[in-house]
CSV table of C-alpha atoms in Angstrom, one decimal:
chain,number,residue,atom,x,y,z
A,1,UNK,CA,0.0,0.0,0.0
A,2,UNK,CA,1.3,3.4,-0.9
A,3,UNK,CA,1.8,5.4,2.1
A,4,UNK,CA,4.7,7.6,2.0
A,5,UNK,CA,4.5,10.7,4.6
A,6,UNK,CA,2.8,14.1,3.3
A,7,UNK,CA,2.0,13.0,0.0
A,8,UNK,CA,-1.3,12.5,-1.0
A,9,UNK,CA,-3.2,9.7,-1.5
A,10,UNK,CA,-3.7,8.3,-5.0
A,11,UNK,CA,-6.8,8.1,-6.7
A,12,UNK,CA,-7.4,5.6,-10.2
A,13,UNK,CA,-9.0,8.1,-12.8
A,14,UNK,CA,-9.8,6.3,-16.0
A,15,UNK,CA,-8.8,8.1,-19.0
A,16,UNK,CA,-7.9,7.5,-22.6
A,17,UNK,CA,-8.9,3.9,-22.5
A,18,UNK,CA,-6.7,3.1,-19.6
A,19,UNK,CA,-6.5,3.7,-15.7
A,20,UNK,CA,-4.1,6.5,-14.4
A,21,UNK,CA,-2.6,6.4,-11.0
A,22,UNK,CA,-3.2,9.9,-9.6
A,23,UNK,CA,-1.8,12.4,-6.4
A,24,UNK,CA,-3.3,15.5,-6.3
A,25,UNK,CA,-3.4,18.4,-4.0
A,26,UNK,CA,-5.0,21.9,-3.5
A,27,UNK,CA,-8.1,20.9,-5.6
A,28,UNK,CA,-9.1,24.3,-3.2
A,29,UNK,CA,-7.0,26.1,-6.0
A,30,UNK,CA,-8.8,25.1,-9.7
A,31,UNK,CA,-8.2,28.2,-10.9
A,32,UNK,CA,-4.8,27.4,-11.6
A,33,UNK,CA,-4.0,23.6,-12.3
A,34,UNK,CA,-0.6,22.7,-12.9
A,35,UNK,CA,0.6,18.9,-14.1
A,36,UNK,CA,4.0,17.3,-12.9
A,37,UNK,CA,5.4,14.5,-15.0
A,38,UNK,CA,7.8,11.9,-13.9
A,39,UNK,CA,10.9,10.5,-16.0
A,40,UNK,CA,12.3,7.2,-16.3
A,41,UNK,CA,12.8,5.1,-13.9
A,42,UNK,CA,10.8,7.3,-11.6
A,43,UNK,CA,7.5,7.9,-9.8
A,44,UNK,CA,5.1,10.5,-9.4
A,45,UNK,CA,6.9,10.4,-6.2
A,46,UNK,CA,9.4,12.1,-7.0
A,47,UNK,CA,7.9,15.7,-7.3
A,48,UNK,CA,7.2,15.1,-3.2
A,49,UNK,CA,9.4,18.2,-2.5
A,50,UNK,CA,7.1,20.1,-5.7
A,51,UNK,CA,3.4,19.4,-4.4
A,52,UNK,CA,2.8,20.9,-1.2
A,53,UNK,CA,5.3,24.4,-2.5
A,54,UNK,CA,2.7,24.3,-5.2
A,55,UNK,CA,-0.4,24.3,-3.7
A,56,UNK,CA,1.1,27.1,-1.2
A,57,UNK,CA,1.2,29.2,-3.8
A,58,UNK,CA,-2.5,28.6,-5.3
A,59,UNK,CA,-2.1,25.8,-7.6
A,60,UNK,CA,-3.9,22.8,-8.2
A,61,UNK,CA,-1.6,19.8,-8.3
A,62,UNK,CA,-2.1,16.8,-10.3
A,63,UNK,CA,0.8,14.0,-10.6
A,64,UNK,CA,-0.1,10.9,-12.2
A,65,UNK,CA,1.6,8.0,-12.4
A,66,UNK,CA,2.1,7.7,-16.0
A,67,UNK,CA,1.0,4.9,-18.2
A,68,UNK,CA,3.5,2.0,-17.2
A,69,UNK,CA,4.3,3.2,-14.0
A,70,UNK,CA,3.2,2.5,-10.1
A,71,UNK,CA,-0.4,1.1,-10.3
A,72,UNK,CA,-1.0,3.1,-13.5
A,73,UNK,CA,-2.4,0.3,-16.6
A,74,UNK,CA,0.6,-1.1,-18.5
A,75,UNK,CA,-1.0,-2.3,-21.4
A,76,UNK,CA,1.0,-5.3,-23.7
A,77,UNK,CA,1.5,-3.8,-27.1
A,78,UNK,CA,4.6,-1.4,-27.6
A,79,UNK,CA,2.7,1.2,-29.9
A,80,UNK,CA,0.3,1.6,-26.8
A,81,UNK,CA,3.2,4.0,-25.1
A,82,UNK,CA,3.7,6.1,-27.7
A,83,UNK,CA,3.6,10.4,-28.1
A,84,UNK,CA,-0.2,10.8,-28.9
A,85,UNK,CA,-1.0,7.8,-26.3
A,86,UNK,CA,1.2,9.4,-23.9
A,87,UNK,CA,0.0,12.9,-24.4
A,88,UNK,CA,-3.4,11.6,-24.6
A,89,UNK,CA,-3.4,10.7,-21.5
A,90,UNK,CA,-2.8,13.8,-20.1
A,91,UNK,CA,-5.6,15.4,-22.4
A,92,UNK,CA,-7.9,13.1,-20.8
A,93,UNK,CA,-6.8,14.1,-17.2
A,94,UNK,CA,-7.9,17.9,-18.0
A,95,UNK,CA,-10.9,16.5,-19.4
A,96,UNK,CA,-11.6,14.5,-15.8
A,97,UNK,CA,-11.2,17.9,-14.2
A,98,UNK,CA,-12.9,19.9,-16.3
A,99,UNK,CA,-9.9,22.1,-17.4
A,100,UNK,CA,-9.2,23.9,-20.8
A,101,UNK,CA,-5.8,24.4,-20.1
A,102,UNK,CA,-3.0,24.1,-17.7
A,103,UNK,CA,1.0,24.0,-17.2
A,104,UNK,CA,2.8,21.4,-17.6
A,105,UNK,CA,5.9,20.5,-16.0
A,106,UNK,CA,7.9,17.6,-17.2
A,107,UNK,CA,11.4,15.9,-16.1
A,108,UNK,CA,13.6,13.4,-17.9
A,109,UNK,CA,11.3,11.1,-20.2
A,110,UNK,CA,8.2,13.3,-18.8
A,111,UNK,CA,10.0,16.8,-20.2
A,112,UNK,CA,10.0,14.5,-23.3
A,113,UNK,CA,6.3,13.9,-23.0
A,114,UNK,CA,5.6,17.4,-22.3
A,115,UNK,CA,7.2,18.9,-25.3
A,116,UNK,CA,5.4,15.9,-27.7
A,117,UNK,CA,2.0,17.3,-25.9
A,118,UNK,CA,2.7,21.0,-26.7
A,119,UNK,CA,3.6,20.2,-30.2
A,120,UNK,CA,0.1,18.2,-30.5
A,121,UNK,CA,-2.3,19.9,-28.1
A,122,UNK,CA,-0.9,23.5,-28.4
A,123,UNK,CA,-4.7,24.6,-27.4
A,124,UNK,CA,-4.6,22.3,-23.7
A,125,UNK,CA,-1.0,23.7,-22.4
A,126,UNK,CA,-0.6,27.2,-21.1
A,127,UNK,CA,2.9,27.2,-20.1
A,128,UNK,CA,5.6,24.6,-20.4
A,129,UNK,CA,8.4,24.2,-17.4
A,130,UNK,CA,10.8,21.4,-18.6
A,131,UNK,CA,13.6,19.9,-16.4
A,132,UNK,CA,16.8,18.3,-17.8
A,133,UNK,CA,15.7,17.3,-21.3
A,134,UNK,CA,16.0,20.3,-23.7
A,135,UNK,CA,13.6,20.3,-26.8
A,136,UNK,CA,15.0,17.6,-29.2
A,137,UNK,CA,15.4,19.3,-32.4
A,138,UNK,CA,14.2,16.4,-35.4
A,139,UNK,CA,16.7,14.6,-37.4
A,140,UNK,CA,16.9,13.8,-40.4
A,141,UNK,CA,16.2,10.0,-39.8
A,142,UNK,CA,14.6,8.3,-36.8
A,143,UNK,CA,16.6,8.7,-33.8
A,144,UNK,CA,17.0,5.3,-32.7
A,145,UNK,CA,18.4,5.0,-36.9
A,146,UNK,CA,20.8,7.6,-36.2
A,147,UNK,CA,21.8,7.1,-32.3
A,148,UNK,CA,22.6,3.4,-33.6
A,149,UNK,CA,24.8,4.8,-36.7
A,150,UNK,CA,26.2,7.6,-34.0
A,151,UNK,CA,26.8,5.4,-30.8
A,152,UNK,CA,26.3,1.6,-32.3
A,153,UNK,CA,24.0,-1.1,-31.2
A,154,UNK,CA,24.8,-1.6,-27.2
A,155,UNK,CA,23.9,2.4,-26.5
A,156,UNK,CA,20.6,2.1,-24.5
A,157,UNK,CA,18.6,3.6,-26.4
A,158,UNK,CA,19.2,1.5,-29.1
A,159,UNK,CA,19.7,-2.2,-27.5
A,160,UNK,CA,16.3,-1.3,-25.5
A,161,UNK,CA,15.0,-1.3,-28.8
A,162,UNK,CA,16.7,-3.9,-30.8
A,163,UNK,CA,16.6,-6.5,-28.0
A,164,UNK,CA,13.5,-6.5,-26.5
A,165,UNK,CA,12.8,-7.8,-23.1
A,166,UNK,CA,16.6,-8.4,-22.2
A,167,UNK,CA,17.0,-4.8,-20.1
A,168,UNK,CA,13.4,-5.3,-19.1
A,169,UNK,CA,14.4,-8.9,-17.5
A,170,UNK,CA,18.1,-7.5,-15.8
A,171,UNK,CA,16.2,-4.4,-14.0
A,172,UNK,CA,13.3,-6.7,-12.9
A,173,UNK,CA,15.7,-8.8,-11.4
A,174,UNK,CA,18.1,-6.4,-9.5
A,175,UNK,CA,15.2,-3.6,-8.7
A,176,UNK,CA,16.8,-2.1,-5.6
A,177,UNK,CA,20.4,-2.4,-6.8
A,178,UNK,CA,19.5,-0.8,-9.9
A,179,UNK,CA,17.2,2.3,-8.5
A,180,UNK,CA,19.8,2.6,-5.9
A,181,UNK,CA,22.6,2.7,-8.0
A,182,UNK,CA,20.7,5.3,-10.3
A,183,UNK,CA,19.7,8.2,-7.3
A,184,UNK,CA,22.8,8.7,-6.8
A,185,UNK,CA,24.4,12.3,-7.8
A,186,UNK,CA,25.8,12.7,-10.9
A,187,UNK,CA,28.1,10.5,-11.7
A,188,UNK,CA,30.2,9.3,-15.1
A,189,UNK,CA,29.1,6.1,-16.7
A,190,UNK,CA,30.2,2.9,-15.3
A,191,UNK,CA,32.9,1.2,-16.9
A,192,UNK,CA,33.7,-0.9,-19.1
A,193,UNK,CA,31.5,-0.9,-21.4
A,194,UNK,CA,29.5,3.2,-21.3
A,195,UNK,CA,27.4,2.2,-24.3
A,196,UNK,CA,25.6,-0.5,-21.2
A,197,UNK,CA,25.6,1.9,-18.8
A,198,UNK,CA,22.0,1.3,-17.9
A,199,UNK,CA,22.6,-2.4,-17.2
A,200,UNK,CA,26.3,-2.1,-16.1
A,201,UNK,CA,24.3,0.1,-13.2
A,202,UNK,CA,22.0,-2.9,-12.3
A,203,UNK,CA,25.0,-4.9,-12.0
A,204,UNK,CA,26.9,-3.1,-9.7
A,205,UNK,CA,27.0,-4.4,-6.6
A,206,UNK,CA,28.8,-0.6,-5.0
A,207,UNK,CA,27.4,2.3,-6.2
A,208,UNK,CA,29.0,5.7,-7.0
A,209,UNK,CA,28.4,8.6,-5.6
A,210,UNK,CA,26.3,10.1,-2.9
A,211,UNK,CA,22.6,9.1,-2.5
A,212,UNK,CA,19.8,11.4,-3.1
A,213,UNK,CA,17.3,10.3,-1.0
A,214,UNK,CA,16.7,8.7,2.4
A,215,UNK,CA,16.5,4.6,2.4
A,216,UNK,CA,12.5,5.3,3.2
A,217,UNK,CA,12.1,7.4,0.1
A,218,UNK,CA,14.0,4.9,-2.3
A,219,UNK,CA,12.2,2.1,-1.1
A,220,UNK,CA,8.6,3.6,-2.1
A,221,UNK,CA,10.4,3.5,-6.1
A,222,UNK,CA,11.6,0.3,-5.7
A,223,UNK,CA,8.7,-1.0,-4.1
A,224,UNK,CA,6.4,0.1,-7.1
A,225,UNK,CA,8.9,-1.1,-10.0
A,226,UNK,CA,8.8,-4.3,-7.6
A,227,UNK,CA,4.9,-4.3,-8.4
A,228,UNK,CA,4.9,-3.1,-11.8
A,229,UNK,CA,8.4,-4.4,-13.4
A,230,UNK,CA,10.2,-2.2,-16.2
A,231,UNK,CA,8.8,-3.2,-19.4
A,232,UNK,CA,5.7,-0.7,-19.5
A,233,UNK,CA,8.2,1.8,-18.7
A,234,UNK,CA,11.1,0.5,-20.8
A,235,UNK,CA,8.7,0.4,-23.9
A,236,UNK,CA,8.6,4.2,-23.8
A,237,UNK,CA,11.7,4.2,-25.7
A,238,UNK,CA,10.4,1.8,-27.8
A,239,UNK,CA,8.4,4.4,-29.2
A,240,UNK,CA,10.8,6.8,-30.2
A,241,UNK,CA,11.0,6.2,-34.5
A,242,UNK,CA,7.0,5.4,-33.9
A,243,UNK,CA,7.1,9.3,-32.4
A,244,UNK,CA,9.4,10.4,-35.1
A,245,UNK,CA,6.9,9.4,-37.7
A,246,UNK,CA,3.9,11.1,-35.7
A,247,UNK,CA,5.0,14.4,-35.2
A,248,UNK,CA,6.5,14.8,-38.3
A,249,UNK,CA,3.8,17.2,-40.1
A,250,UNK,CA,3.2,19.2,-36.9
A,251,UNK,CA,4.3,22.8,-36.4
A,252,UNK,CA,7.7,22.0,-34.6
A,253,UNK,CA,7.6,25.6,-32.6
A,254,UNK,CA,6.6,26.3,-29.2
A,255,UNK,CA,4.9,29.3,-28.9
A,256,UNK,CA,4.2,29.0,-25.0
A,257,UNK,CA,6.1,30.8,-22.3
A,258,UNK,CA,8.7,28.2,-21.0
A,259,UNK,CA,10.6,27.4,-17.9
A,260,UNK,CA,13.9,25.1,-18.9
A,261,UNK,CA,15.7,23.9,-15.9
A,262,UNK,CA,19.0,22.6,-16.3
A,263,UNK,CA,21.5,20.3,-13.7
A,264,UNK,CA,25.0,21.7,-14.6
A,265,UNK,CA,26.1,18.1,-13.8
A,266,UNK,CA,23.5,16.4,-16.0
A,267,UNK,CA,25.1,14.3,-18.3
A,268,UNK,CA,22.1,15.1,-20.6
A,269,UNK,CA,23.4,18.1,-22.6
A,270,UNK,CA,21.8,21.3,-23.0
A,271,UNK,CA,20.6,22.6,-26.2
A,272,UNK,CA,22.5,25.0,-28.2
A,273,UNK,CA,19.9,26.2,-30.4
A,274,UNK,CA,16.8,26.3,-27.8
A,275,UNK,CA,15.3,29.7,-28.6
A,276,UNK,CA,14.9,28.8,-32.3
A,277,UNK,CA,12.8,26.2,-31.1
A,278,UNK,CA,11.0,27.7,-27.9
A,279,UNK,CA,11.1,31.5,-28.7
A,280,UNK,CA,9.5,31.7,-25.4
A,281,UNK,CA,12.3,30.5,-23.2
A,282,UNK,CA,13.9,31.5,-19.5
A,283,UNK,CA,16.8,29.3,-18.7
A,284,UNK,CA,18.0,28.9,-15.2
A,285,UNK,CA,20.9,26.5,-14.5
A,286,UNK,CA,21.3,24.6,-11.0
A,287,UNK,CA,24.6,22.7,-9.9
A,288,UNK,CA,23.4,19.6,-9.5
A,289,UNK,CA,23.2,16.3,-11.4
A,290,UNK,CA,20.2,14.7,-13.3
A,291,UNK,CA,17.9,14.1,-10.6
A,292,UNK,CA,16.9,18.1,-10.0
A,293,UNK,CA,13.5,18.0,-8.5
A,294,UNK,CA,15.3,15.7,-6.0
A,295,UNK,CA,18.8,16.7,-5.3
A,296,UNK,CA,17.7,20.4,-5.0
A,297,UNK,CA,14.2,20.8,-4.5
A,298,UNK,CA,14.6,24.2,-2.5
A,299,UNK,CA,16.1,25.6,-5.4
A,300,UNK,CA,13.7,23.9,-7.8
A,301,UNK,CA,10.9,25.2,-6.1
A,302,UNK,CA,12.9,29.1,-5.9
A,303,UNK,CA,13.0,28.6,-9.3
A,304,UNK,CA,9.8,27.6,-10.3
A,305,UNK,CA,7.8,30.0,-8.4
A,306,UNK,CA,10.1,32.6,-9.3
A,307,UNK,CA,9.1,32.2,-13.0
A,308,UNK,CA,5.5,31.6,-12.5
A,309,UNK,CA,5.0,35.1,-10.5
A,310,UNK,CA,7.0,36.6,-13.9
A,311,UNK,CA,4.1,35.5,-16.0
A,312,UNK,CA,1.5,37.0,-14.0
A,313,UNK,CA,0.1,34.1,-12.1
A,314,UNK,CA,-1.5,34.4,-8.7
């Protein structure tokens, strides 16, 4: 049973032909509803610090559990997880609550998400605060067709994708080692082999760096990938030449005022070219690692709520 201190209670809300795992605060505050979205391999846990700064400052907060994720559905065909099932979702969550619009906020795979939804649902997002992952400008080929020609076939990205169910299987079976090898700040990829990385770190028996979170708080993550196993989540990059192909005839600028938060220790780079992209953008840069939200939420929340007063809210 999910009971972490201070965080609300989830609630199943069925949308989009599936059931979403939902937390939500400050309902008191509809005037001003604000979505958080999780990455990979995370939890709508992770935005605990986020919630309750949020709905101090007159939001309303909804954080789902995305599709794959907690005791969200995790349906069996790939296609099922990708950019208009995942922003779909979301769409369908604003429906539930009867909301035109909103902000969206988005870390890691859920920045990825968020940007996908703005570039399909331009109408349904009012202002876009994105940490870690900048845009992702398109390439001339699909990008698991060019990361394989750039970084060859065991870069995760691409042996998630041409080896199905072999990641999947290695994190299922070393759940805590791997979630506790990943909160950890920002390290450089474990050797050997950096093209593994992702399954080098569920191997590795002493992990590097220092933790971001208390045992307690780990063990709600690895509790719920213990219930739900990676492959839902896993199958998100899956979808990422499906997405290619589905966004390729939509207006690739964002138009809406945006908040891009970067870790300077994020081995994620930044964008060079952002503002040709999002014309819209503020950048603020933290000195932490990938993991923001988490490893500095004080300054997350500074930052956030700094930005959000700029544009006139509350």
């Amino acid at each position: 049973m999910f009971n972490p201190t201070n965080f609300p209670k989830p609630t199943l809300i069925s949308v989009n032909g599936v059931e979403l795992e939902v937390f939500e605060a400050g309902r008191q505050n509809a005037e001003n509803p604000i979505v958080l979205c999780h990455g990979w391999p995370e939890h709508a846990f992770s935005w605990r610090h986020q919630v309750p700064a949020l709905v101090d400052a007159g939001y309303h907060v909804i954080v789902p559990n995305q599709r794959g994720y907690g005791n969200s559905s995790r349906p069996s065909e790939v296609a099922d997880y990708d950019i208009e099932h995942l922003s779909g979702d979301l769409i369908g969550l604003l429906d539930h609550y009867g909301y035109e619009d909103a902000t969206f906020v988005g870390h890691d795979w859920g920045a990825m998400v968020v940007w996908g939804l703005t570039l399909l649902h331009p109408n349904r997002v009012n202002k876009v605060i994105n940490l870690s992952l900048p845009y992702q400008e398109r390439w001339e080929k699909p990008w698991i067709e060019m990361m394989e020609a750039l970084f060859g076939g065991d870069f995760y990205f691409v042996h998630f994708n041409r080896q199905p169910g072999v990641a999947d299987a290695v994190f299922d079976e070393n759940t805590f080692q791997f979630l506790r090898n990943m909160y950890r700040k920002n390290q450089p990829p474990v050797e050997p082999e950096p093209g593994m990385m992702m399954i080098n770190l569920a191997k590795a028996e002493t992990p590097l760096g220092e933790p971001i979170m208390s045992d307690g708080e780990l063990a709600v993550f690895v509790s719920a990938f213990e219930t739900s196993g990676f492959t839902g989540s896993v199958n998100w990059y899956r979808n990422l030449d499906r997405n290619w192909h589905l966004l390729a005839d939509v207006d690739p600028i964002i138009q809406q005022p945006t908040l891009m938060i970067y870790g300077e220790r994020d081995l994620v780079a930044k964008s060079k070219n952002l503002a040709d992209f999002v014309p819209n953008v503020e950048v603020v840069n933290l000195d932490c690692g990938h993991w923001i939200q988490q490893e500095m939420p004080a300054e997350t929340n500074q930052a956030i709520s700094t930005w959000l007063e700029q544009q006139g809210d509350n």
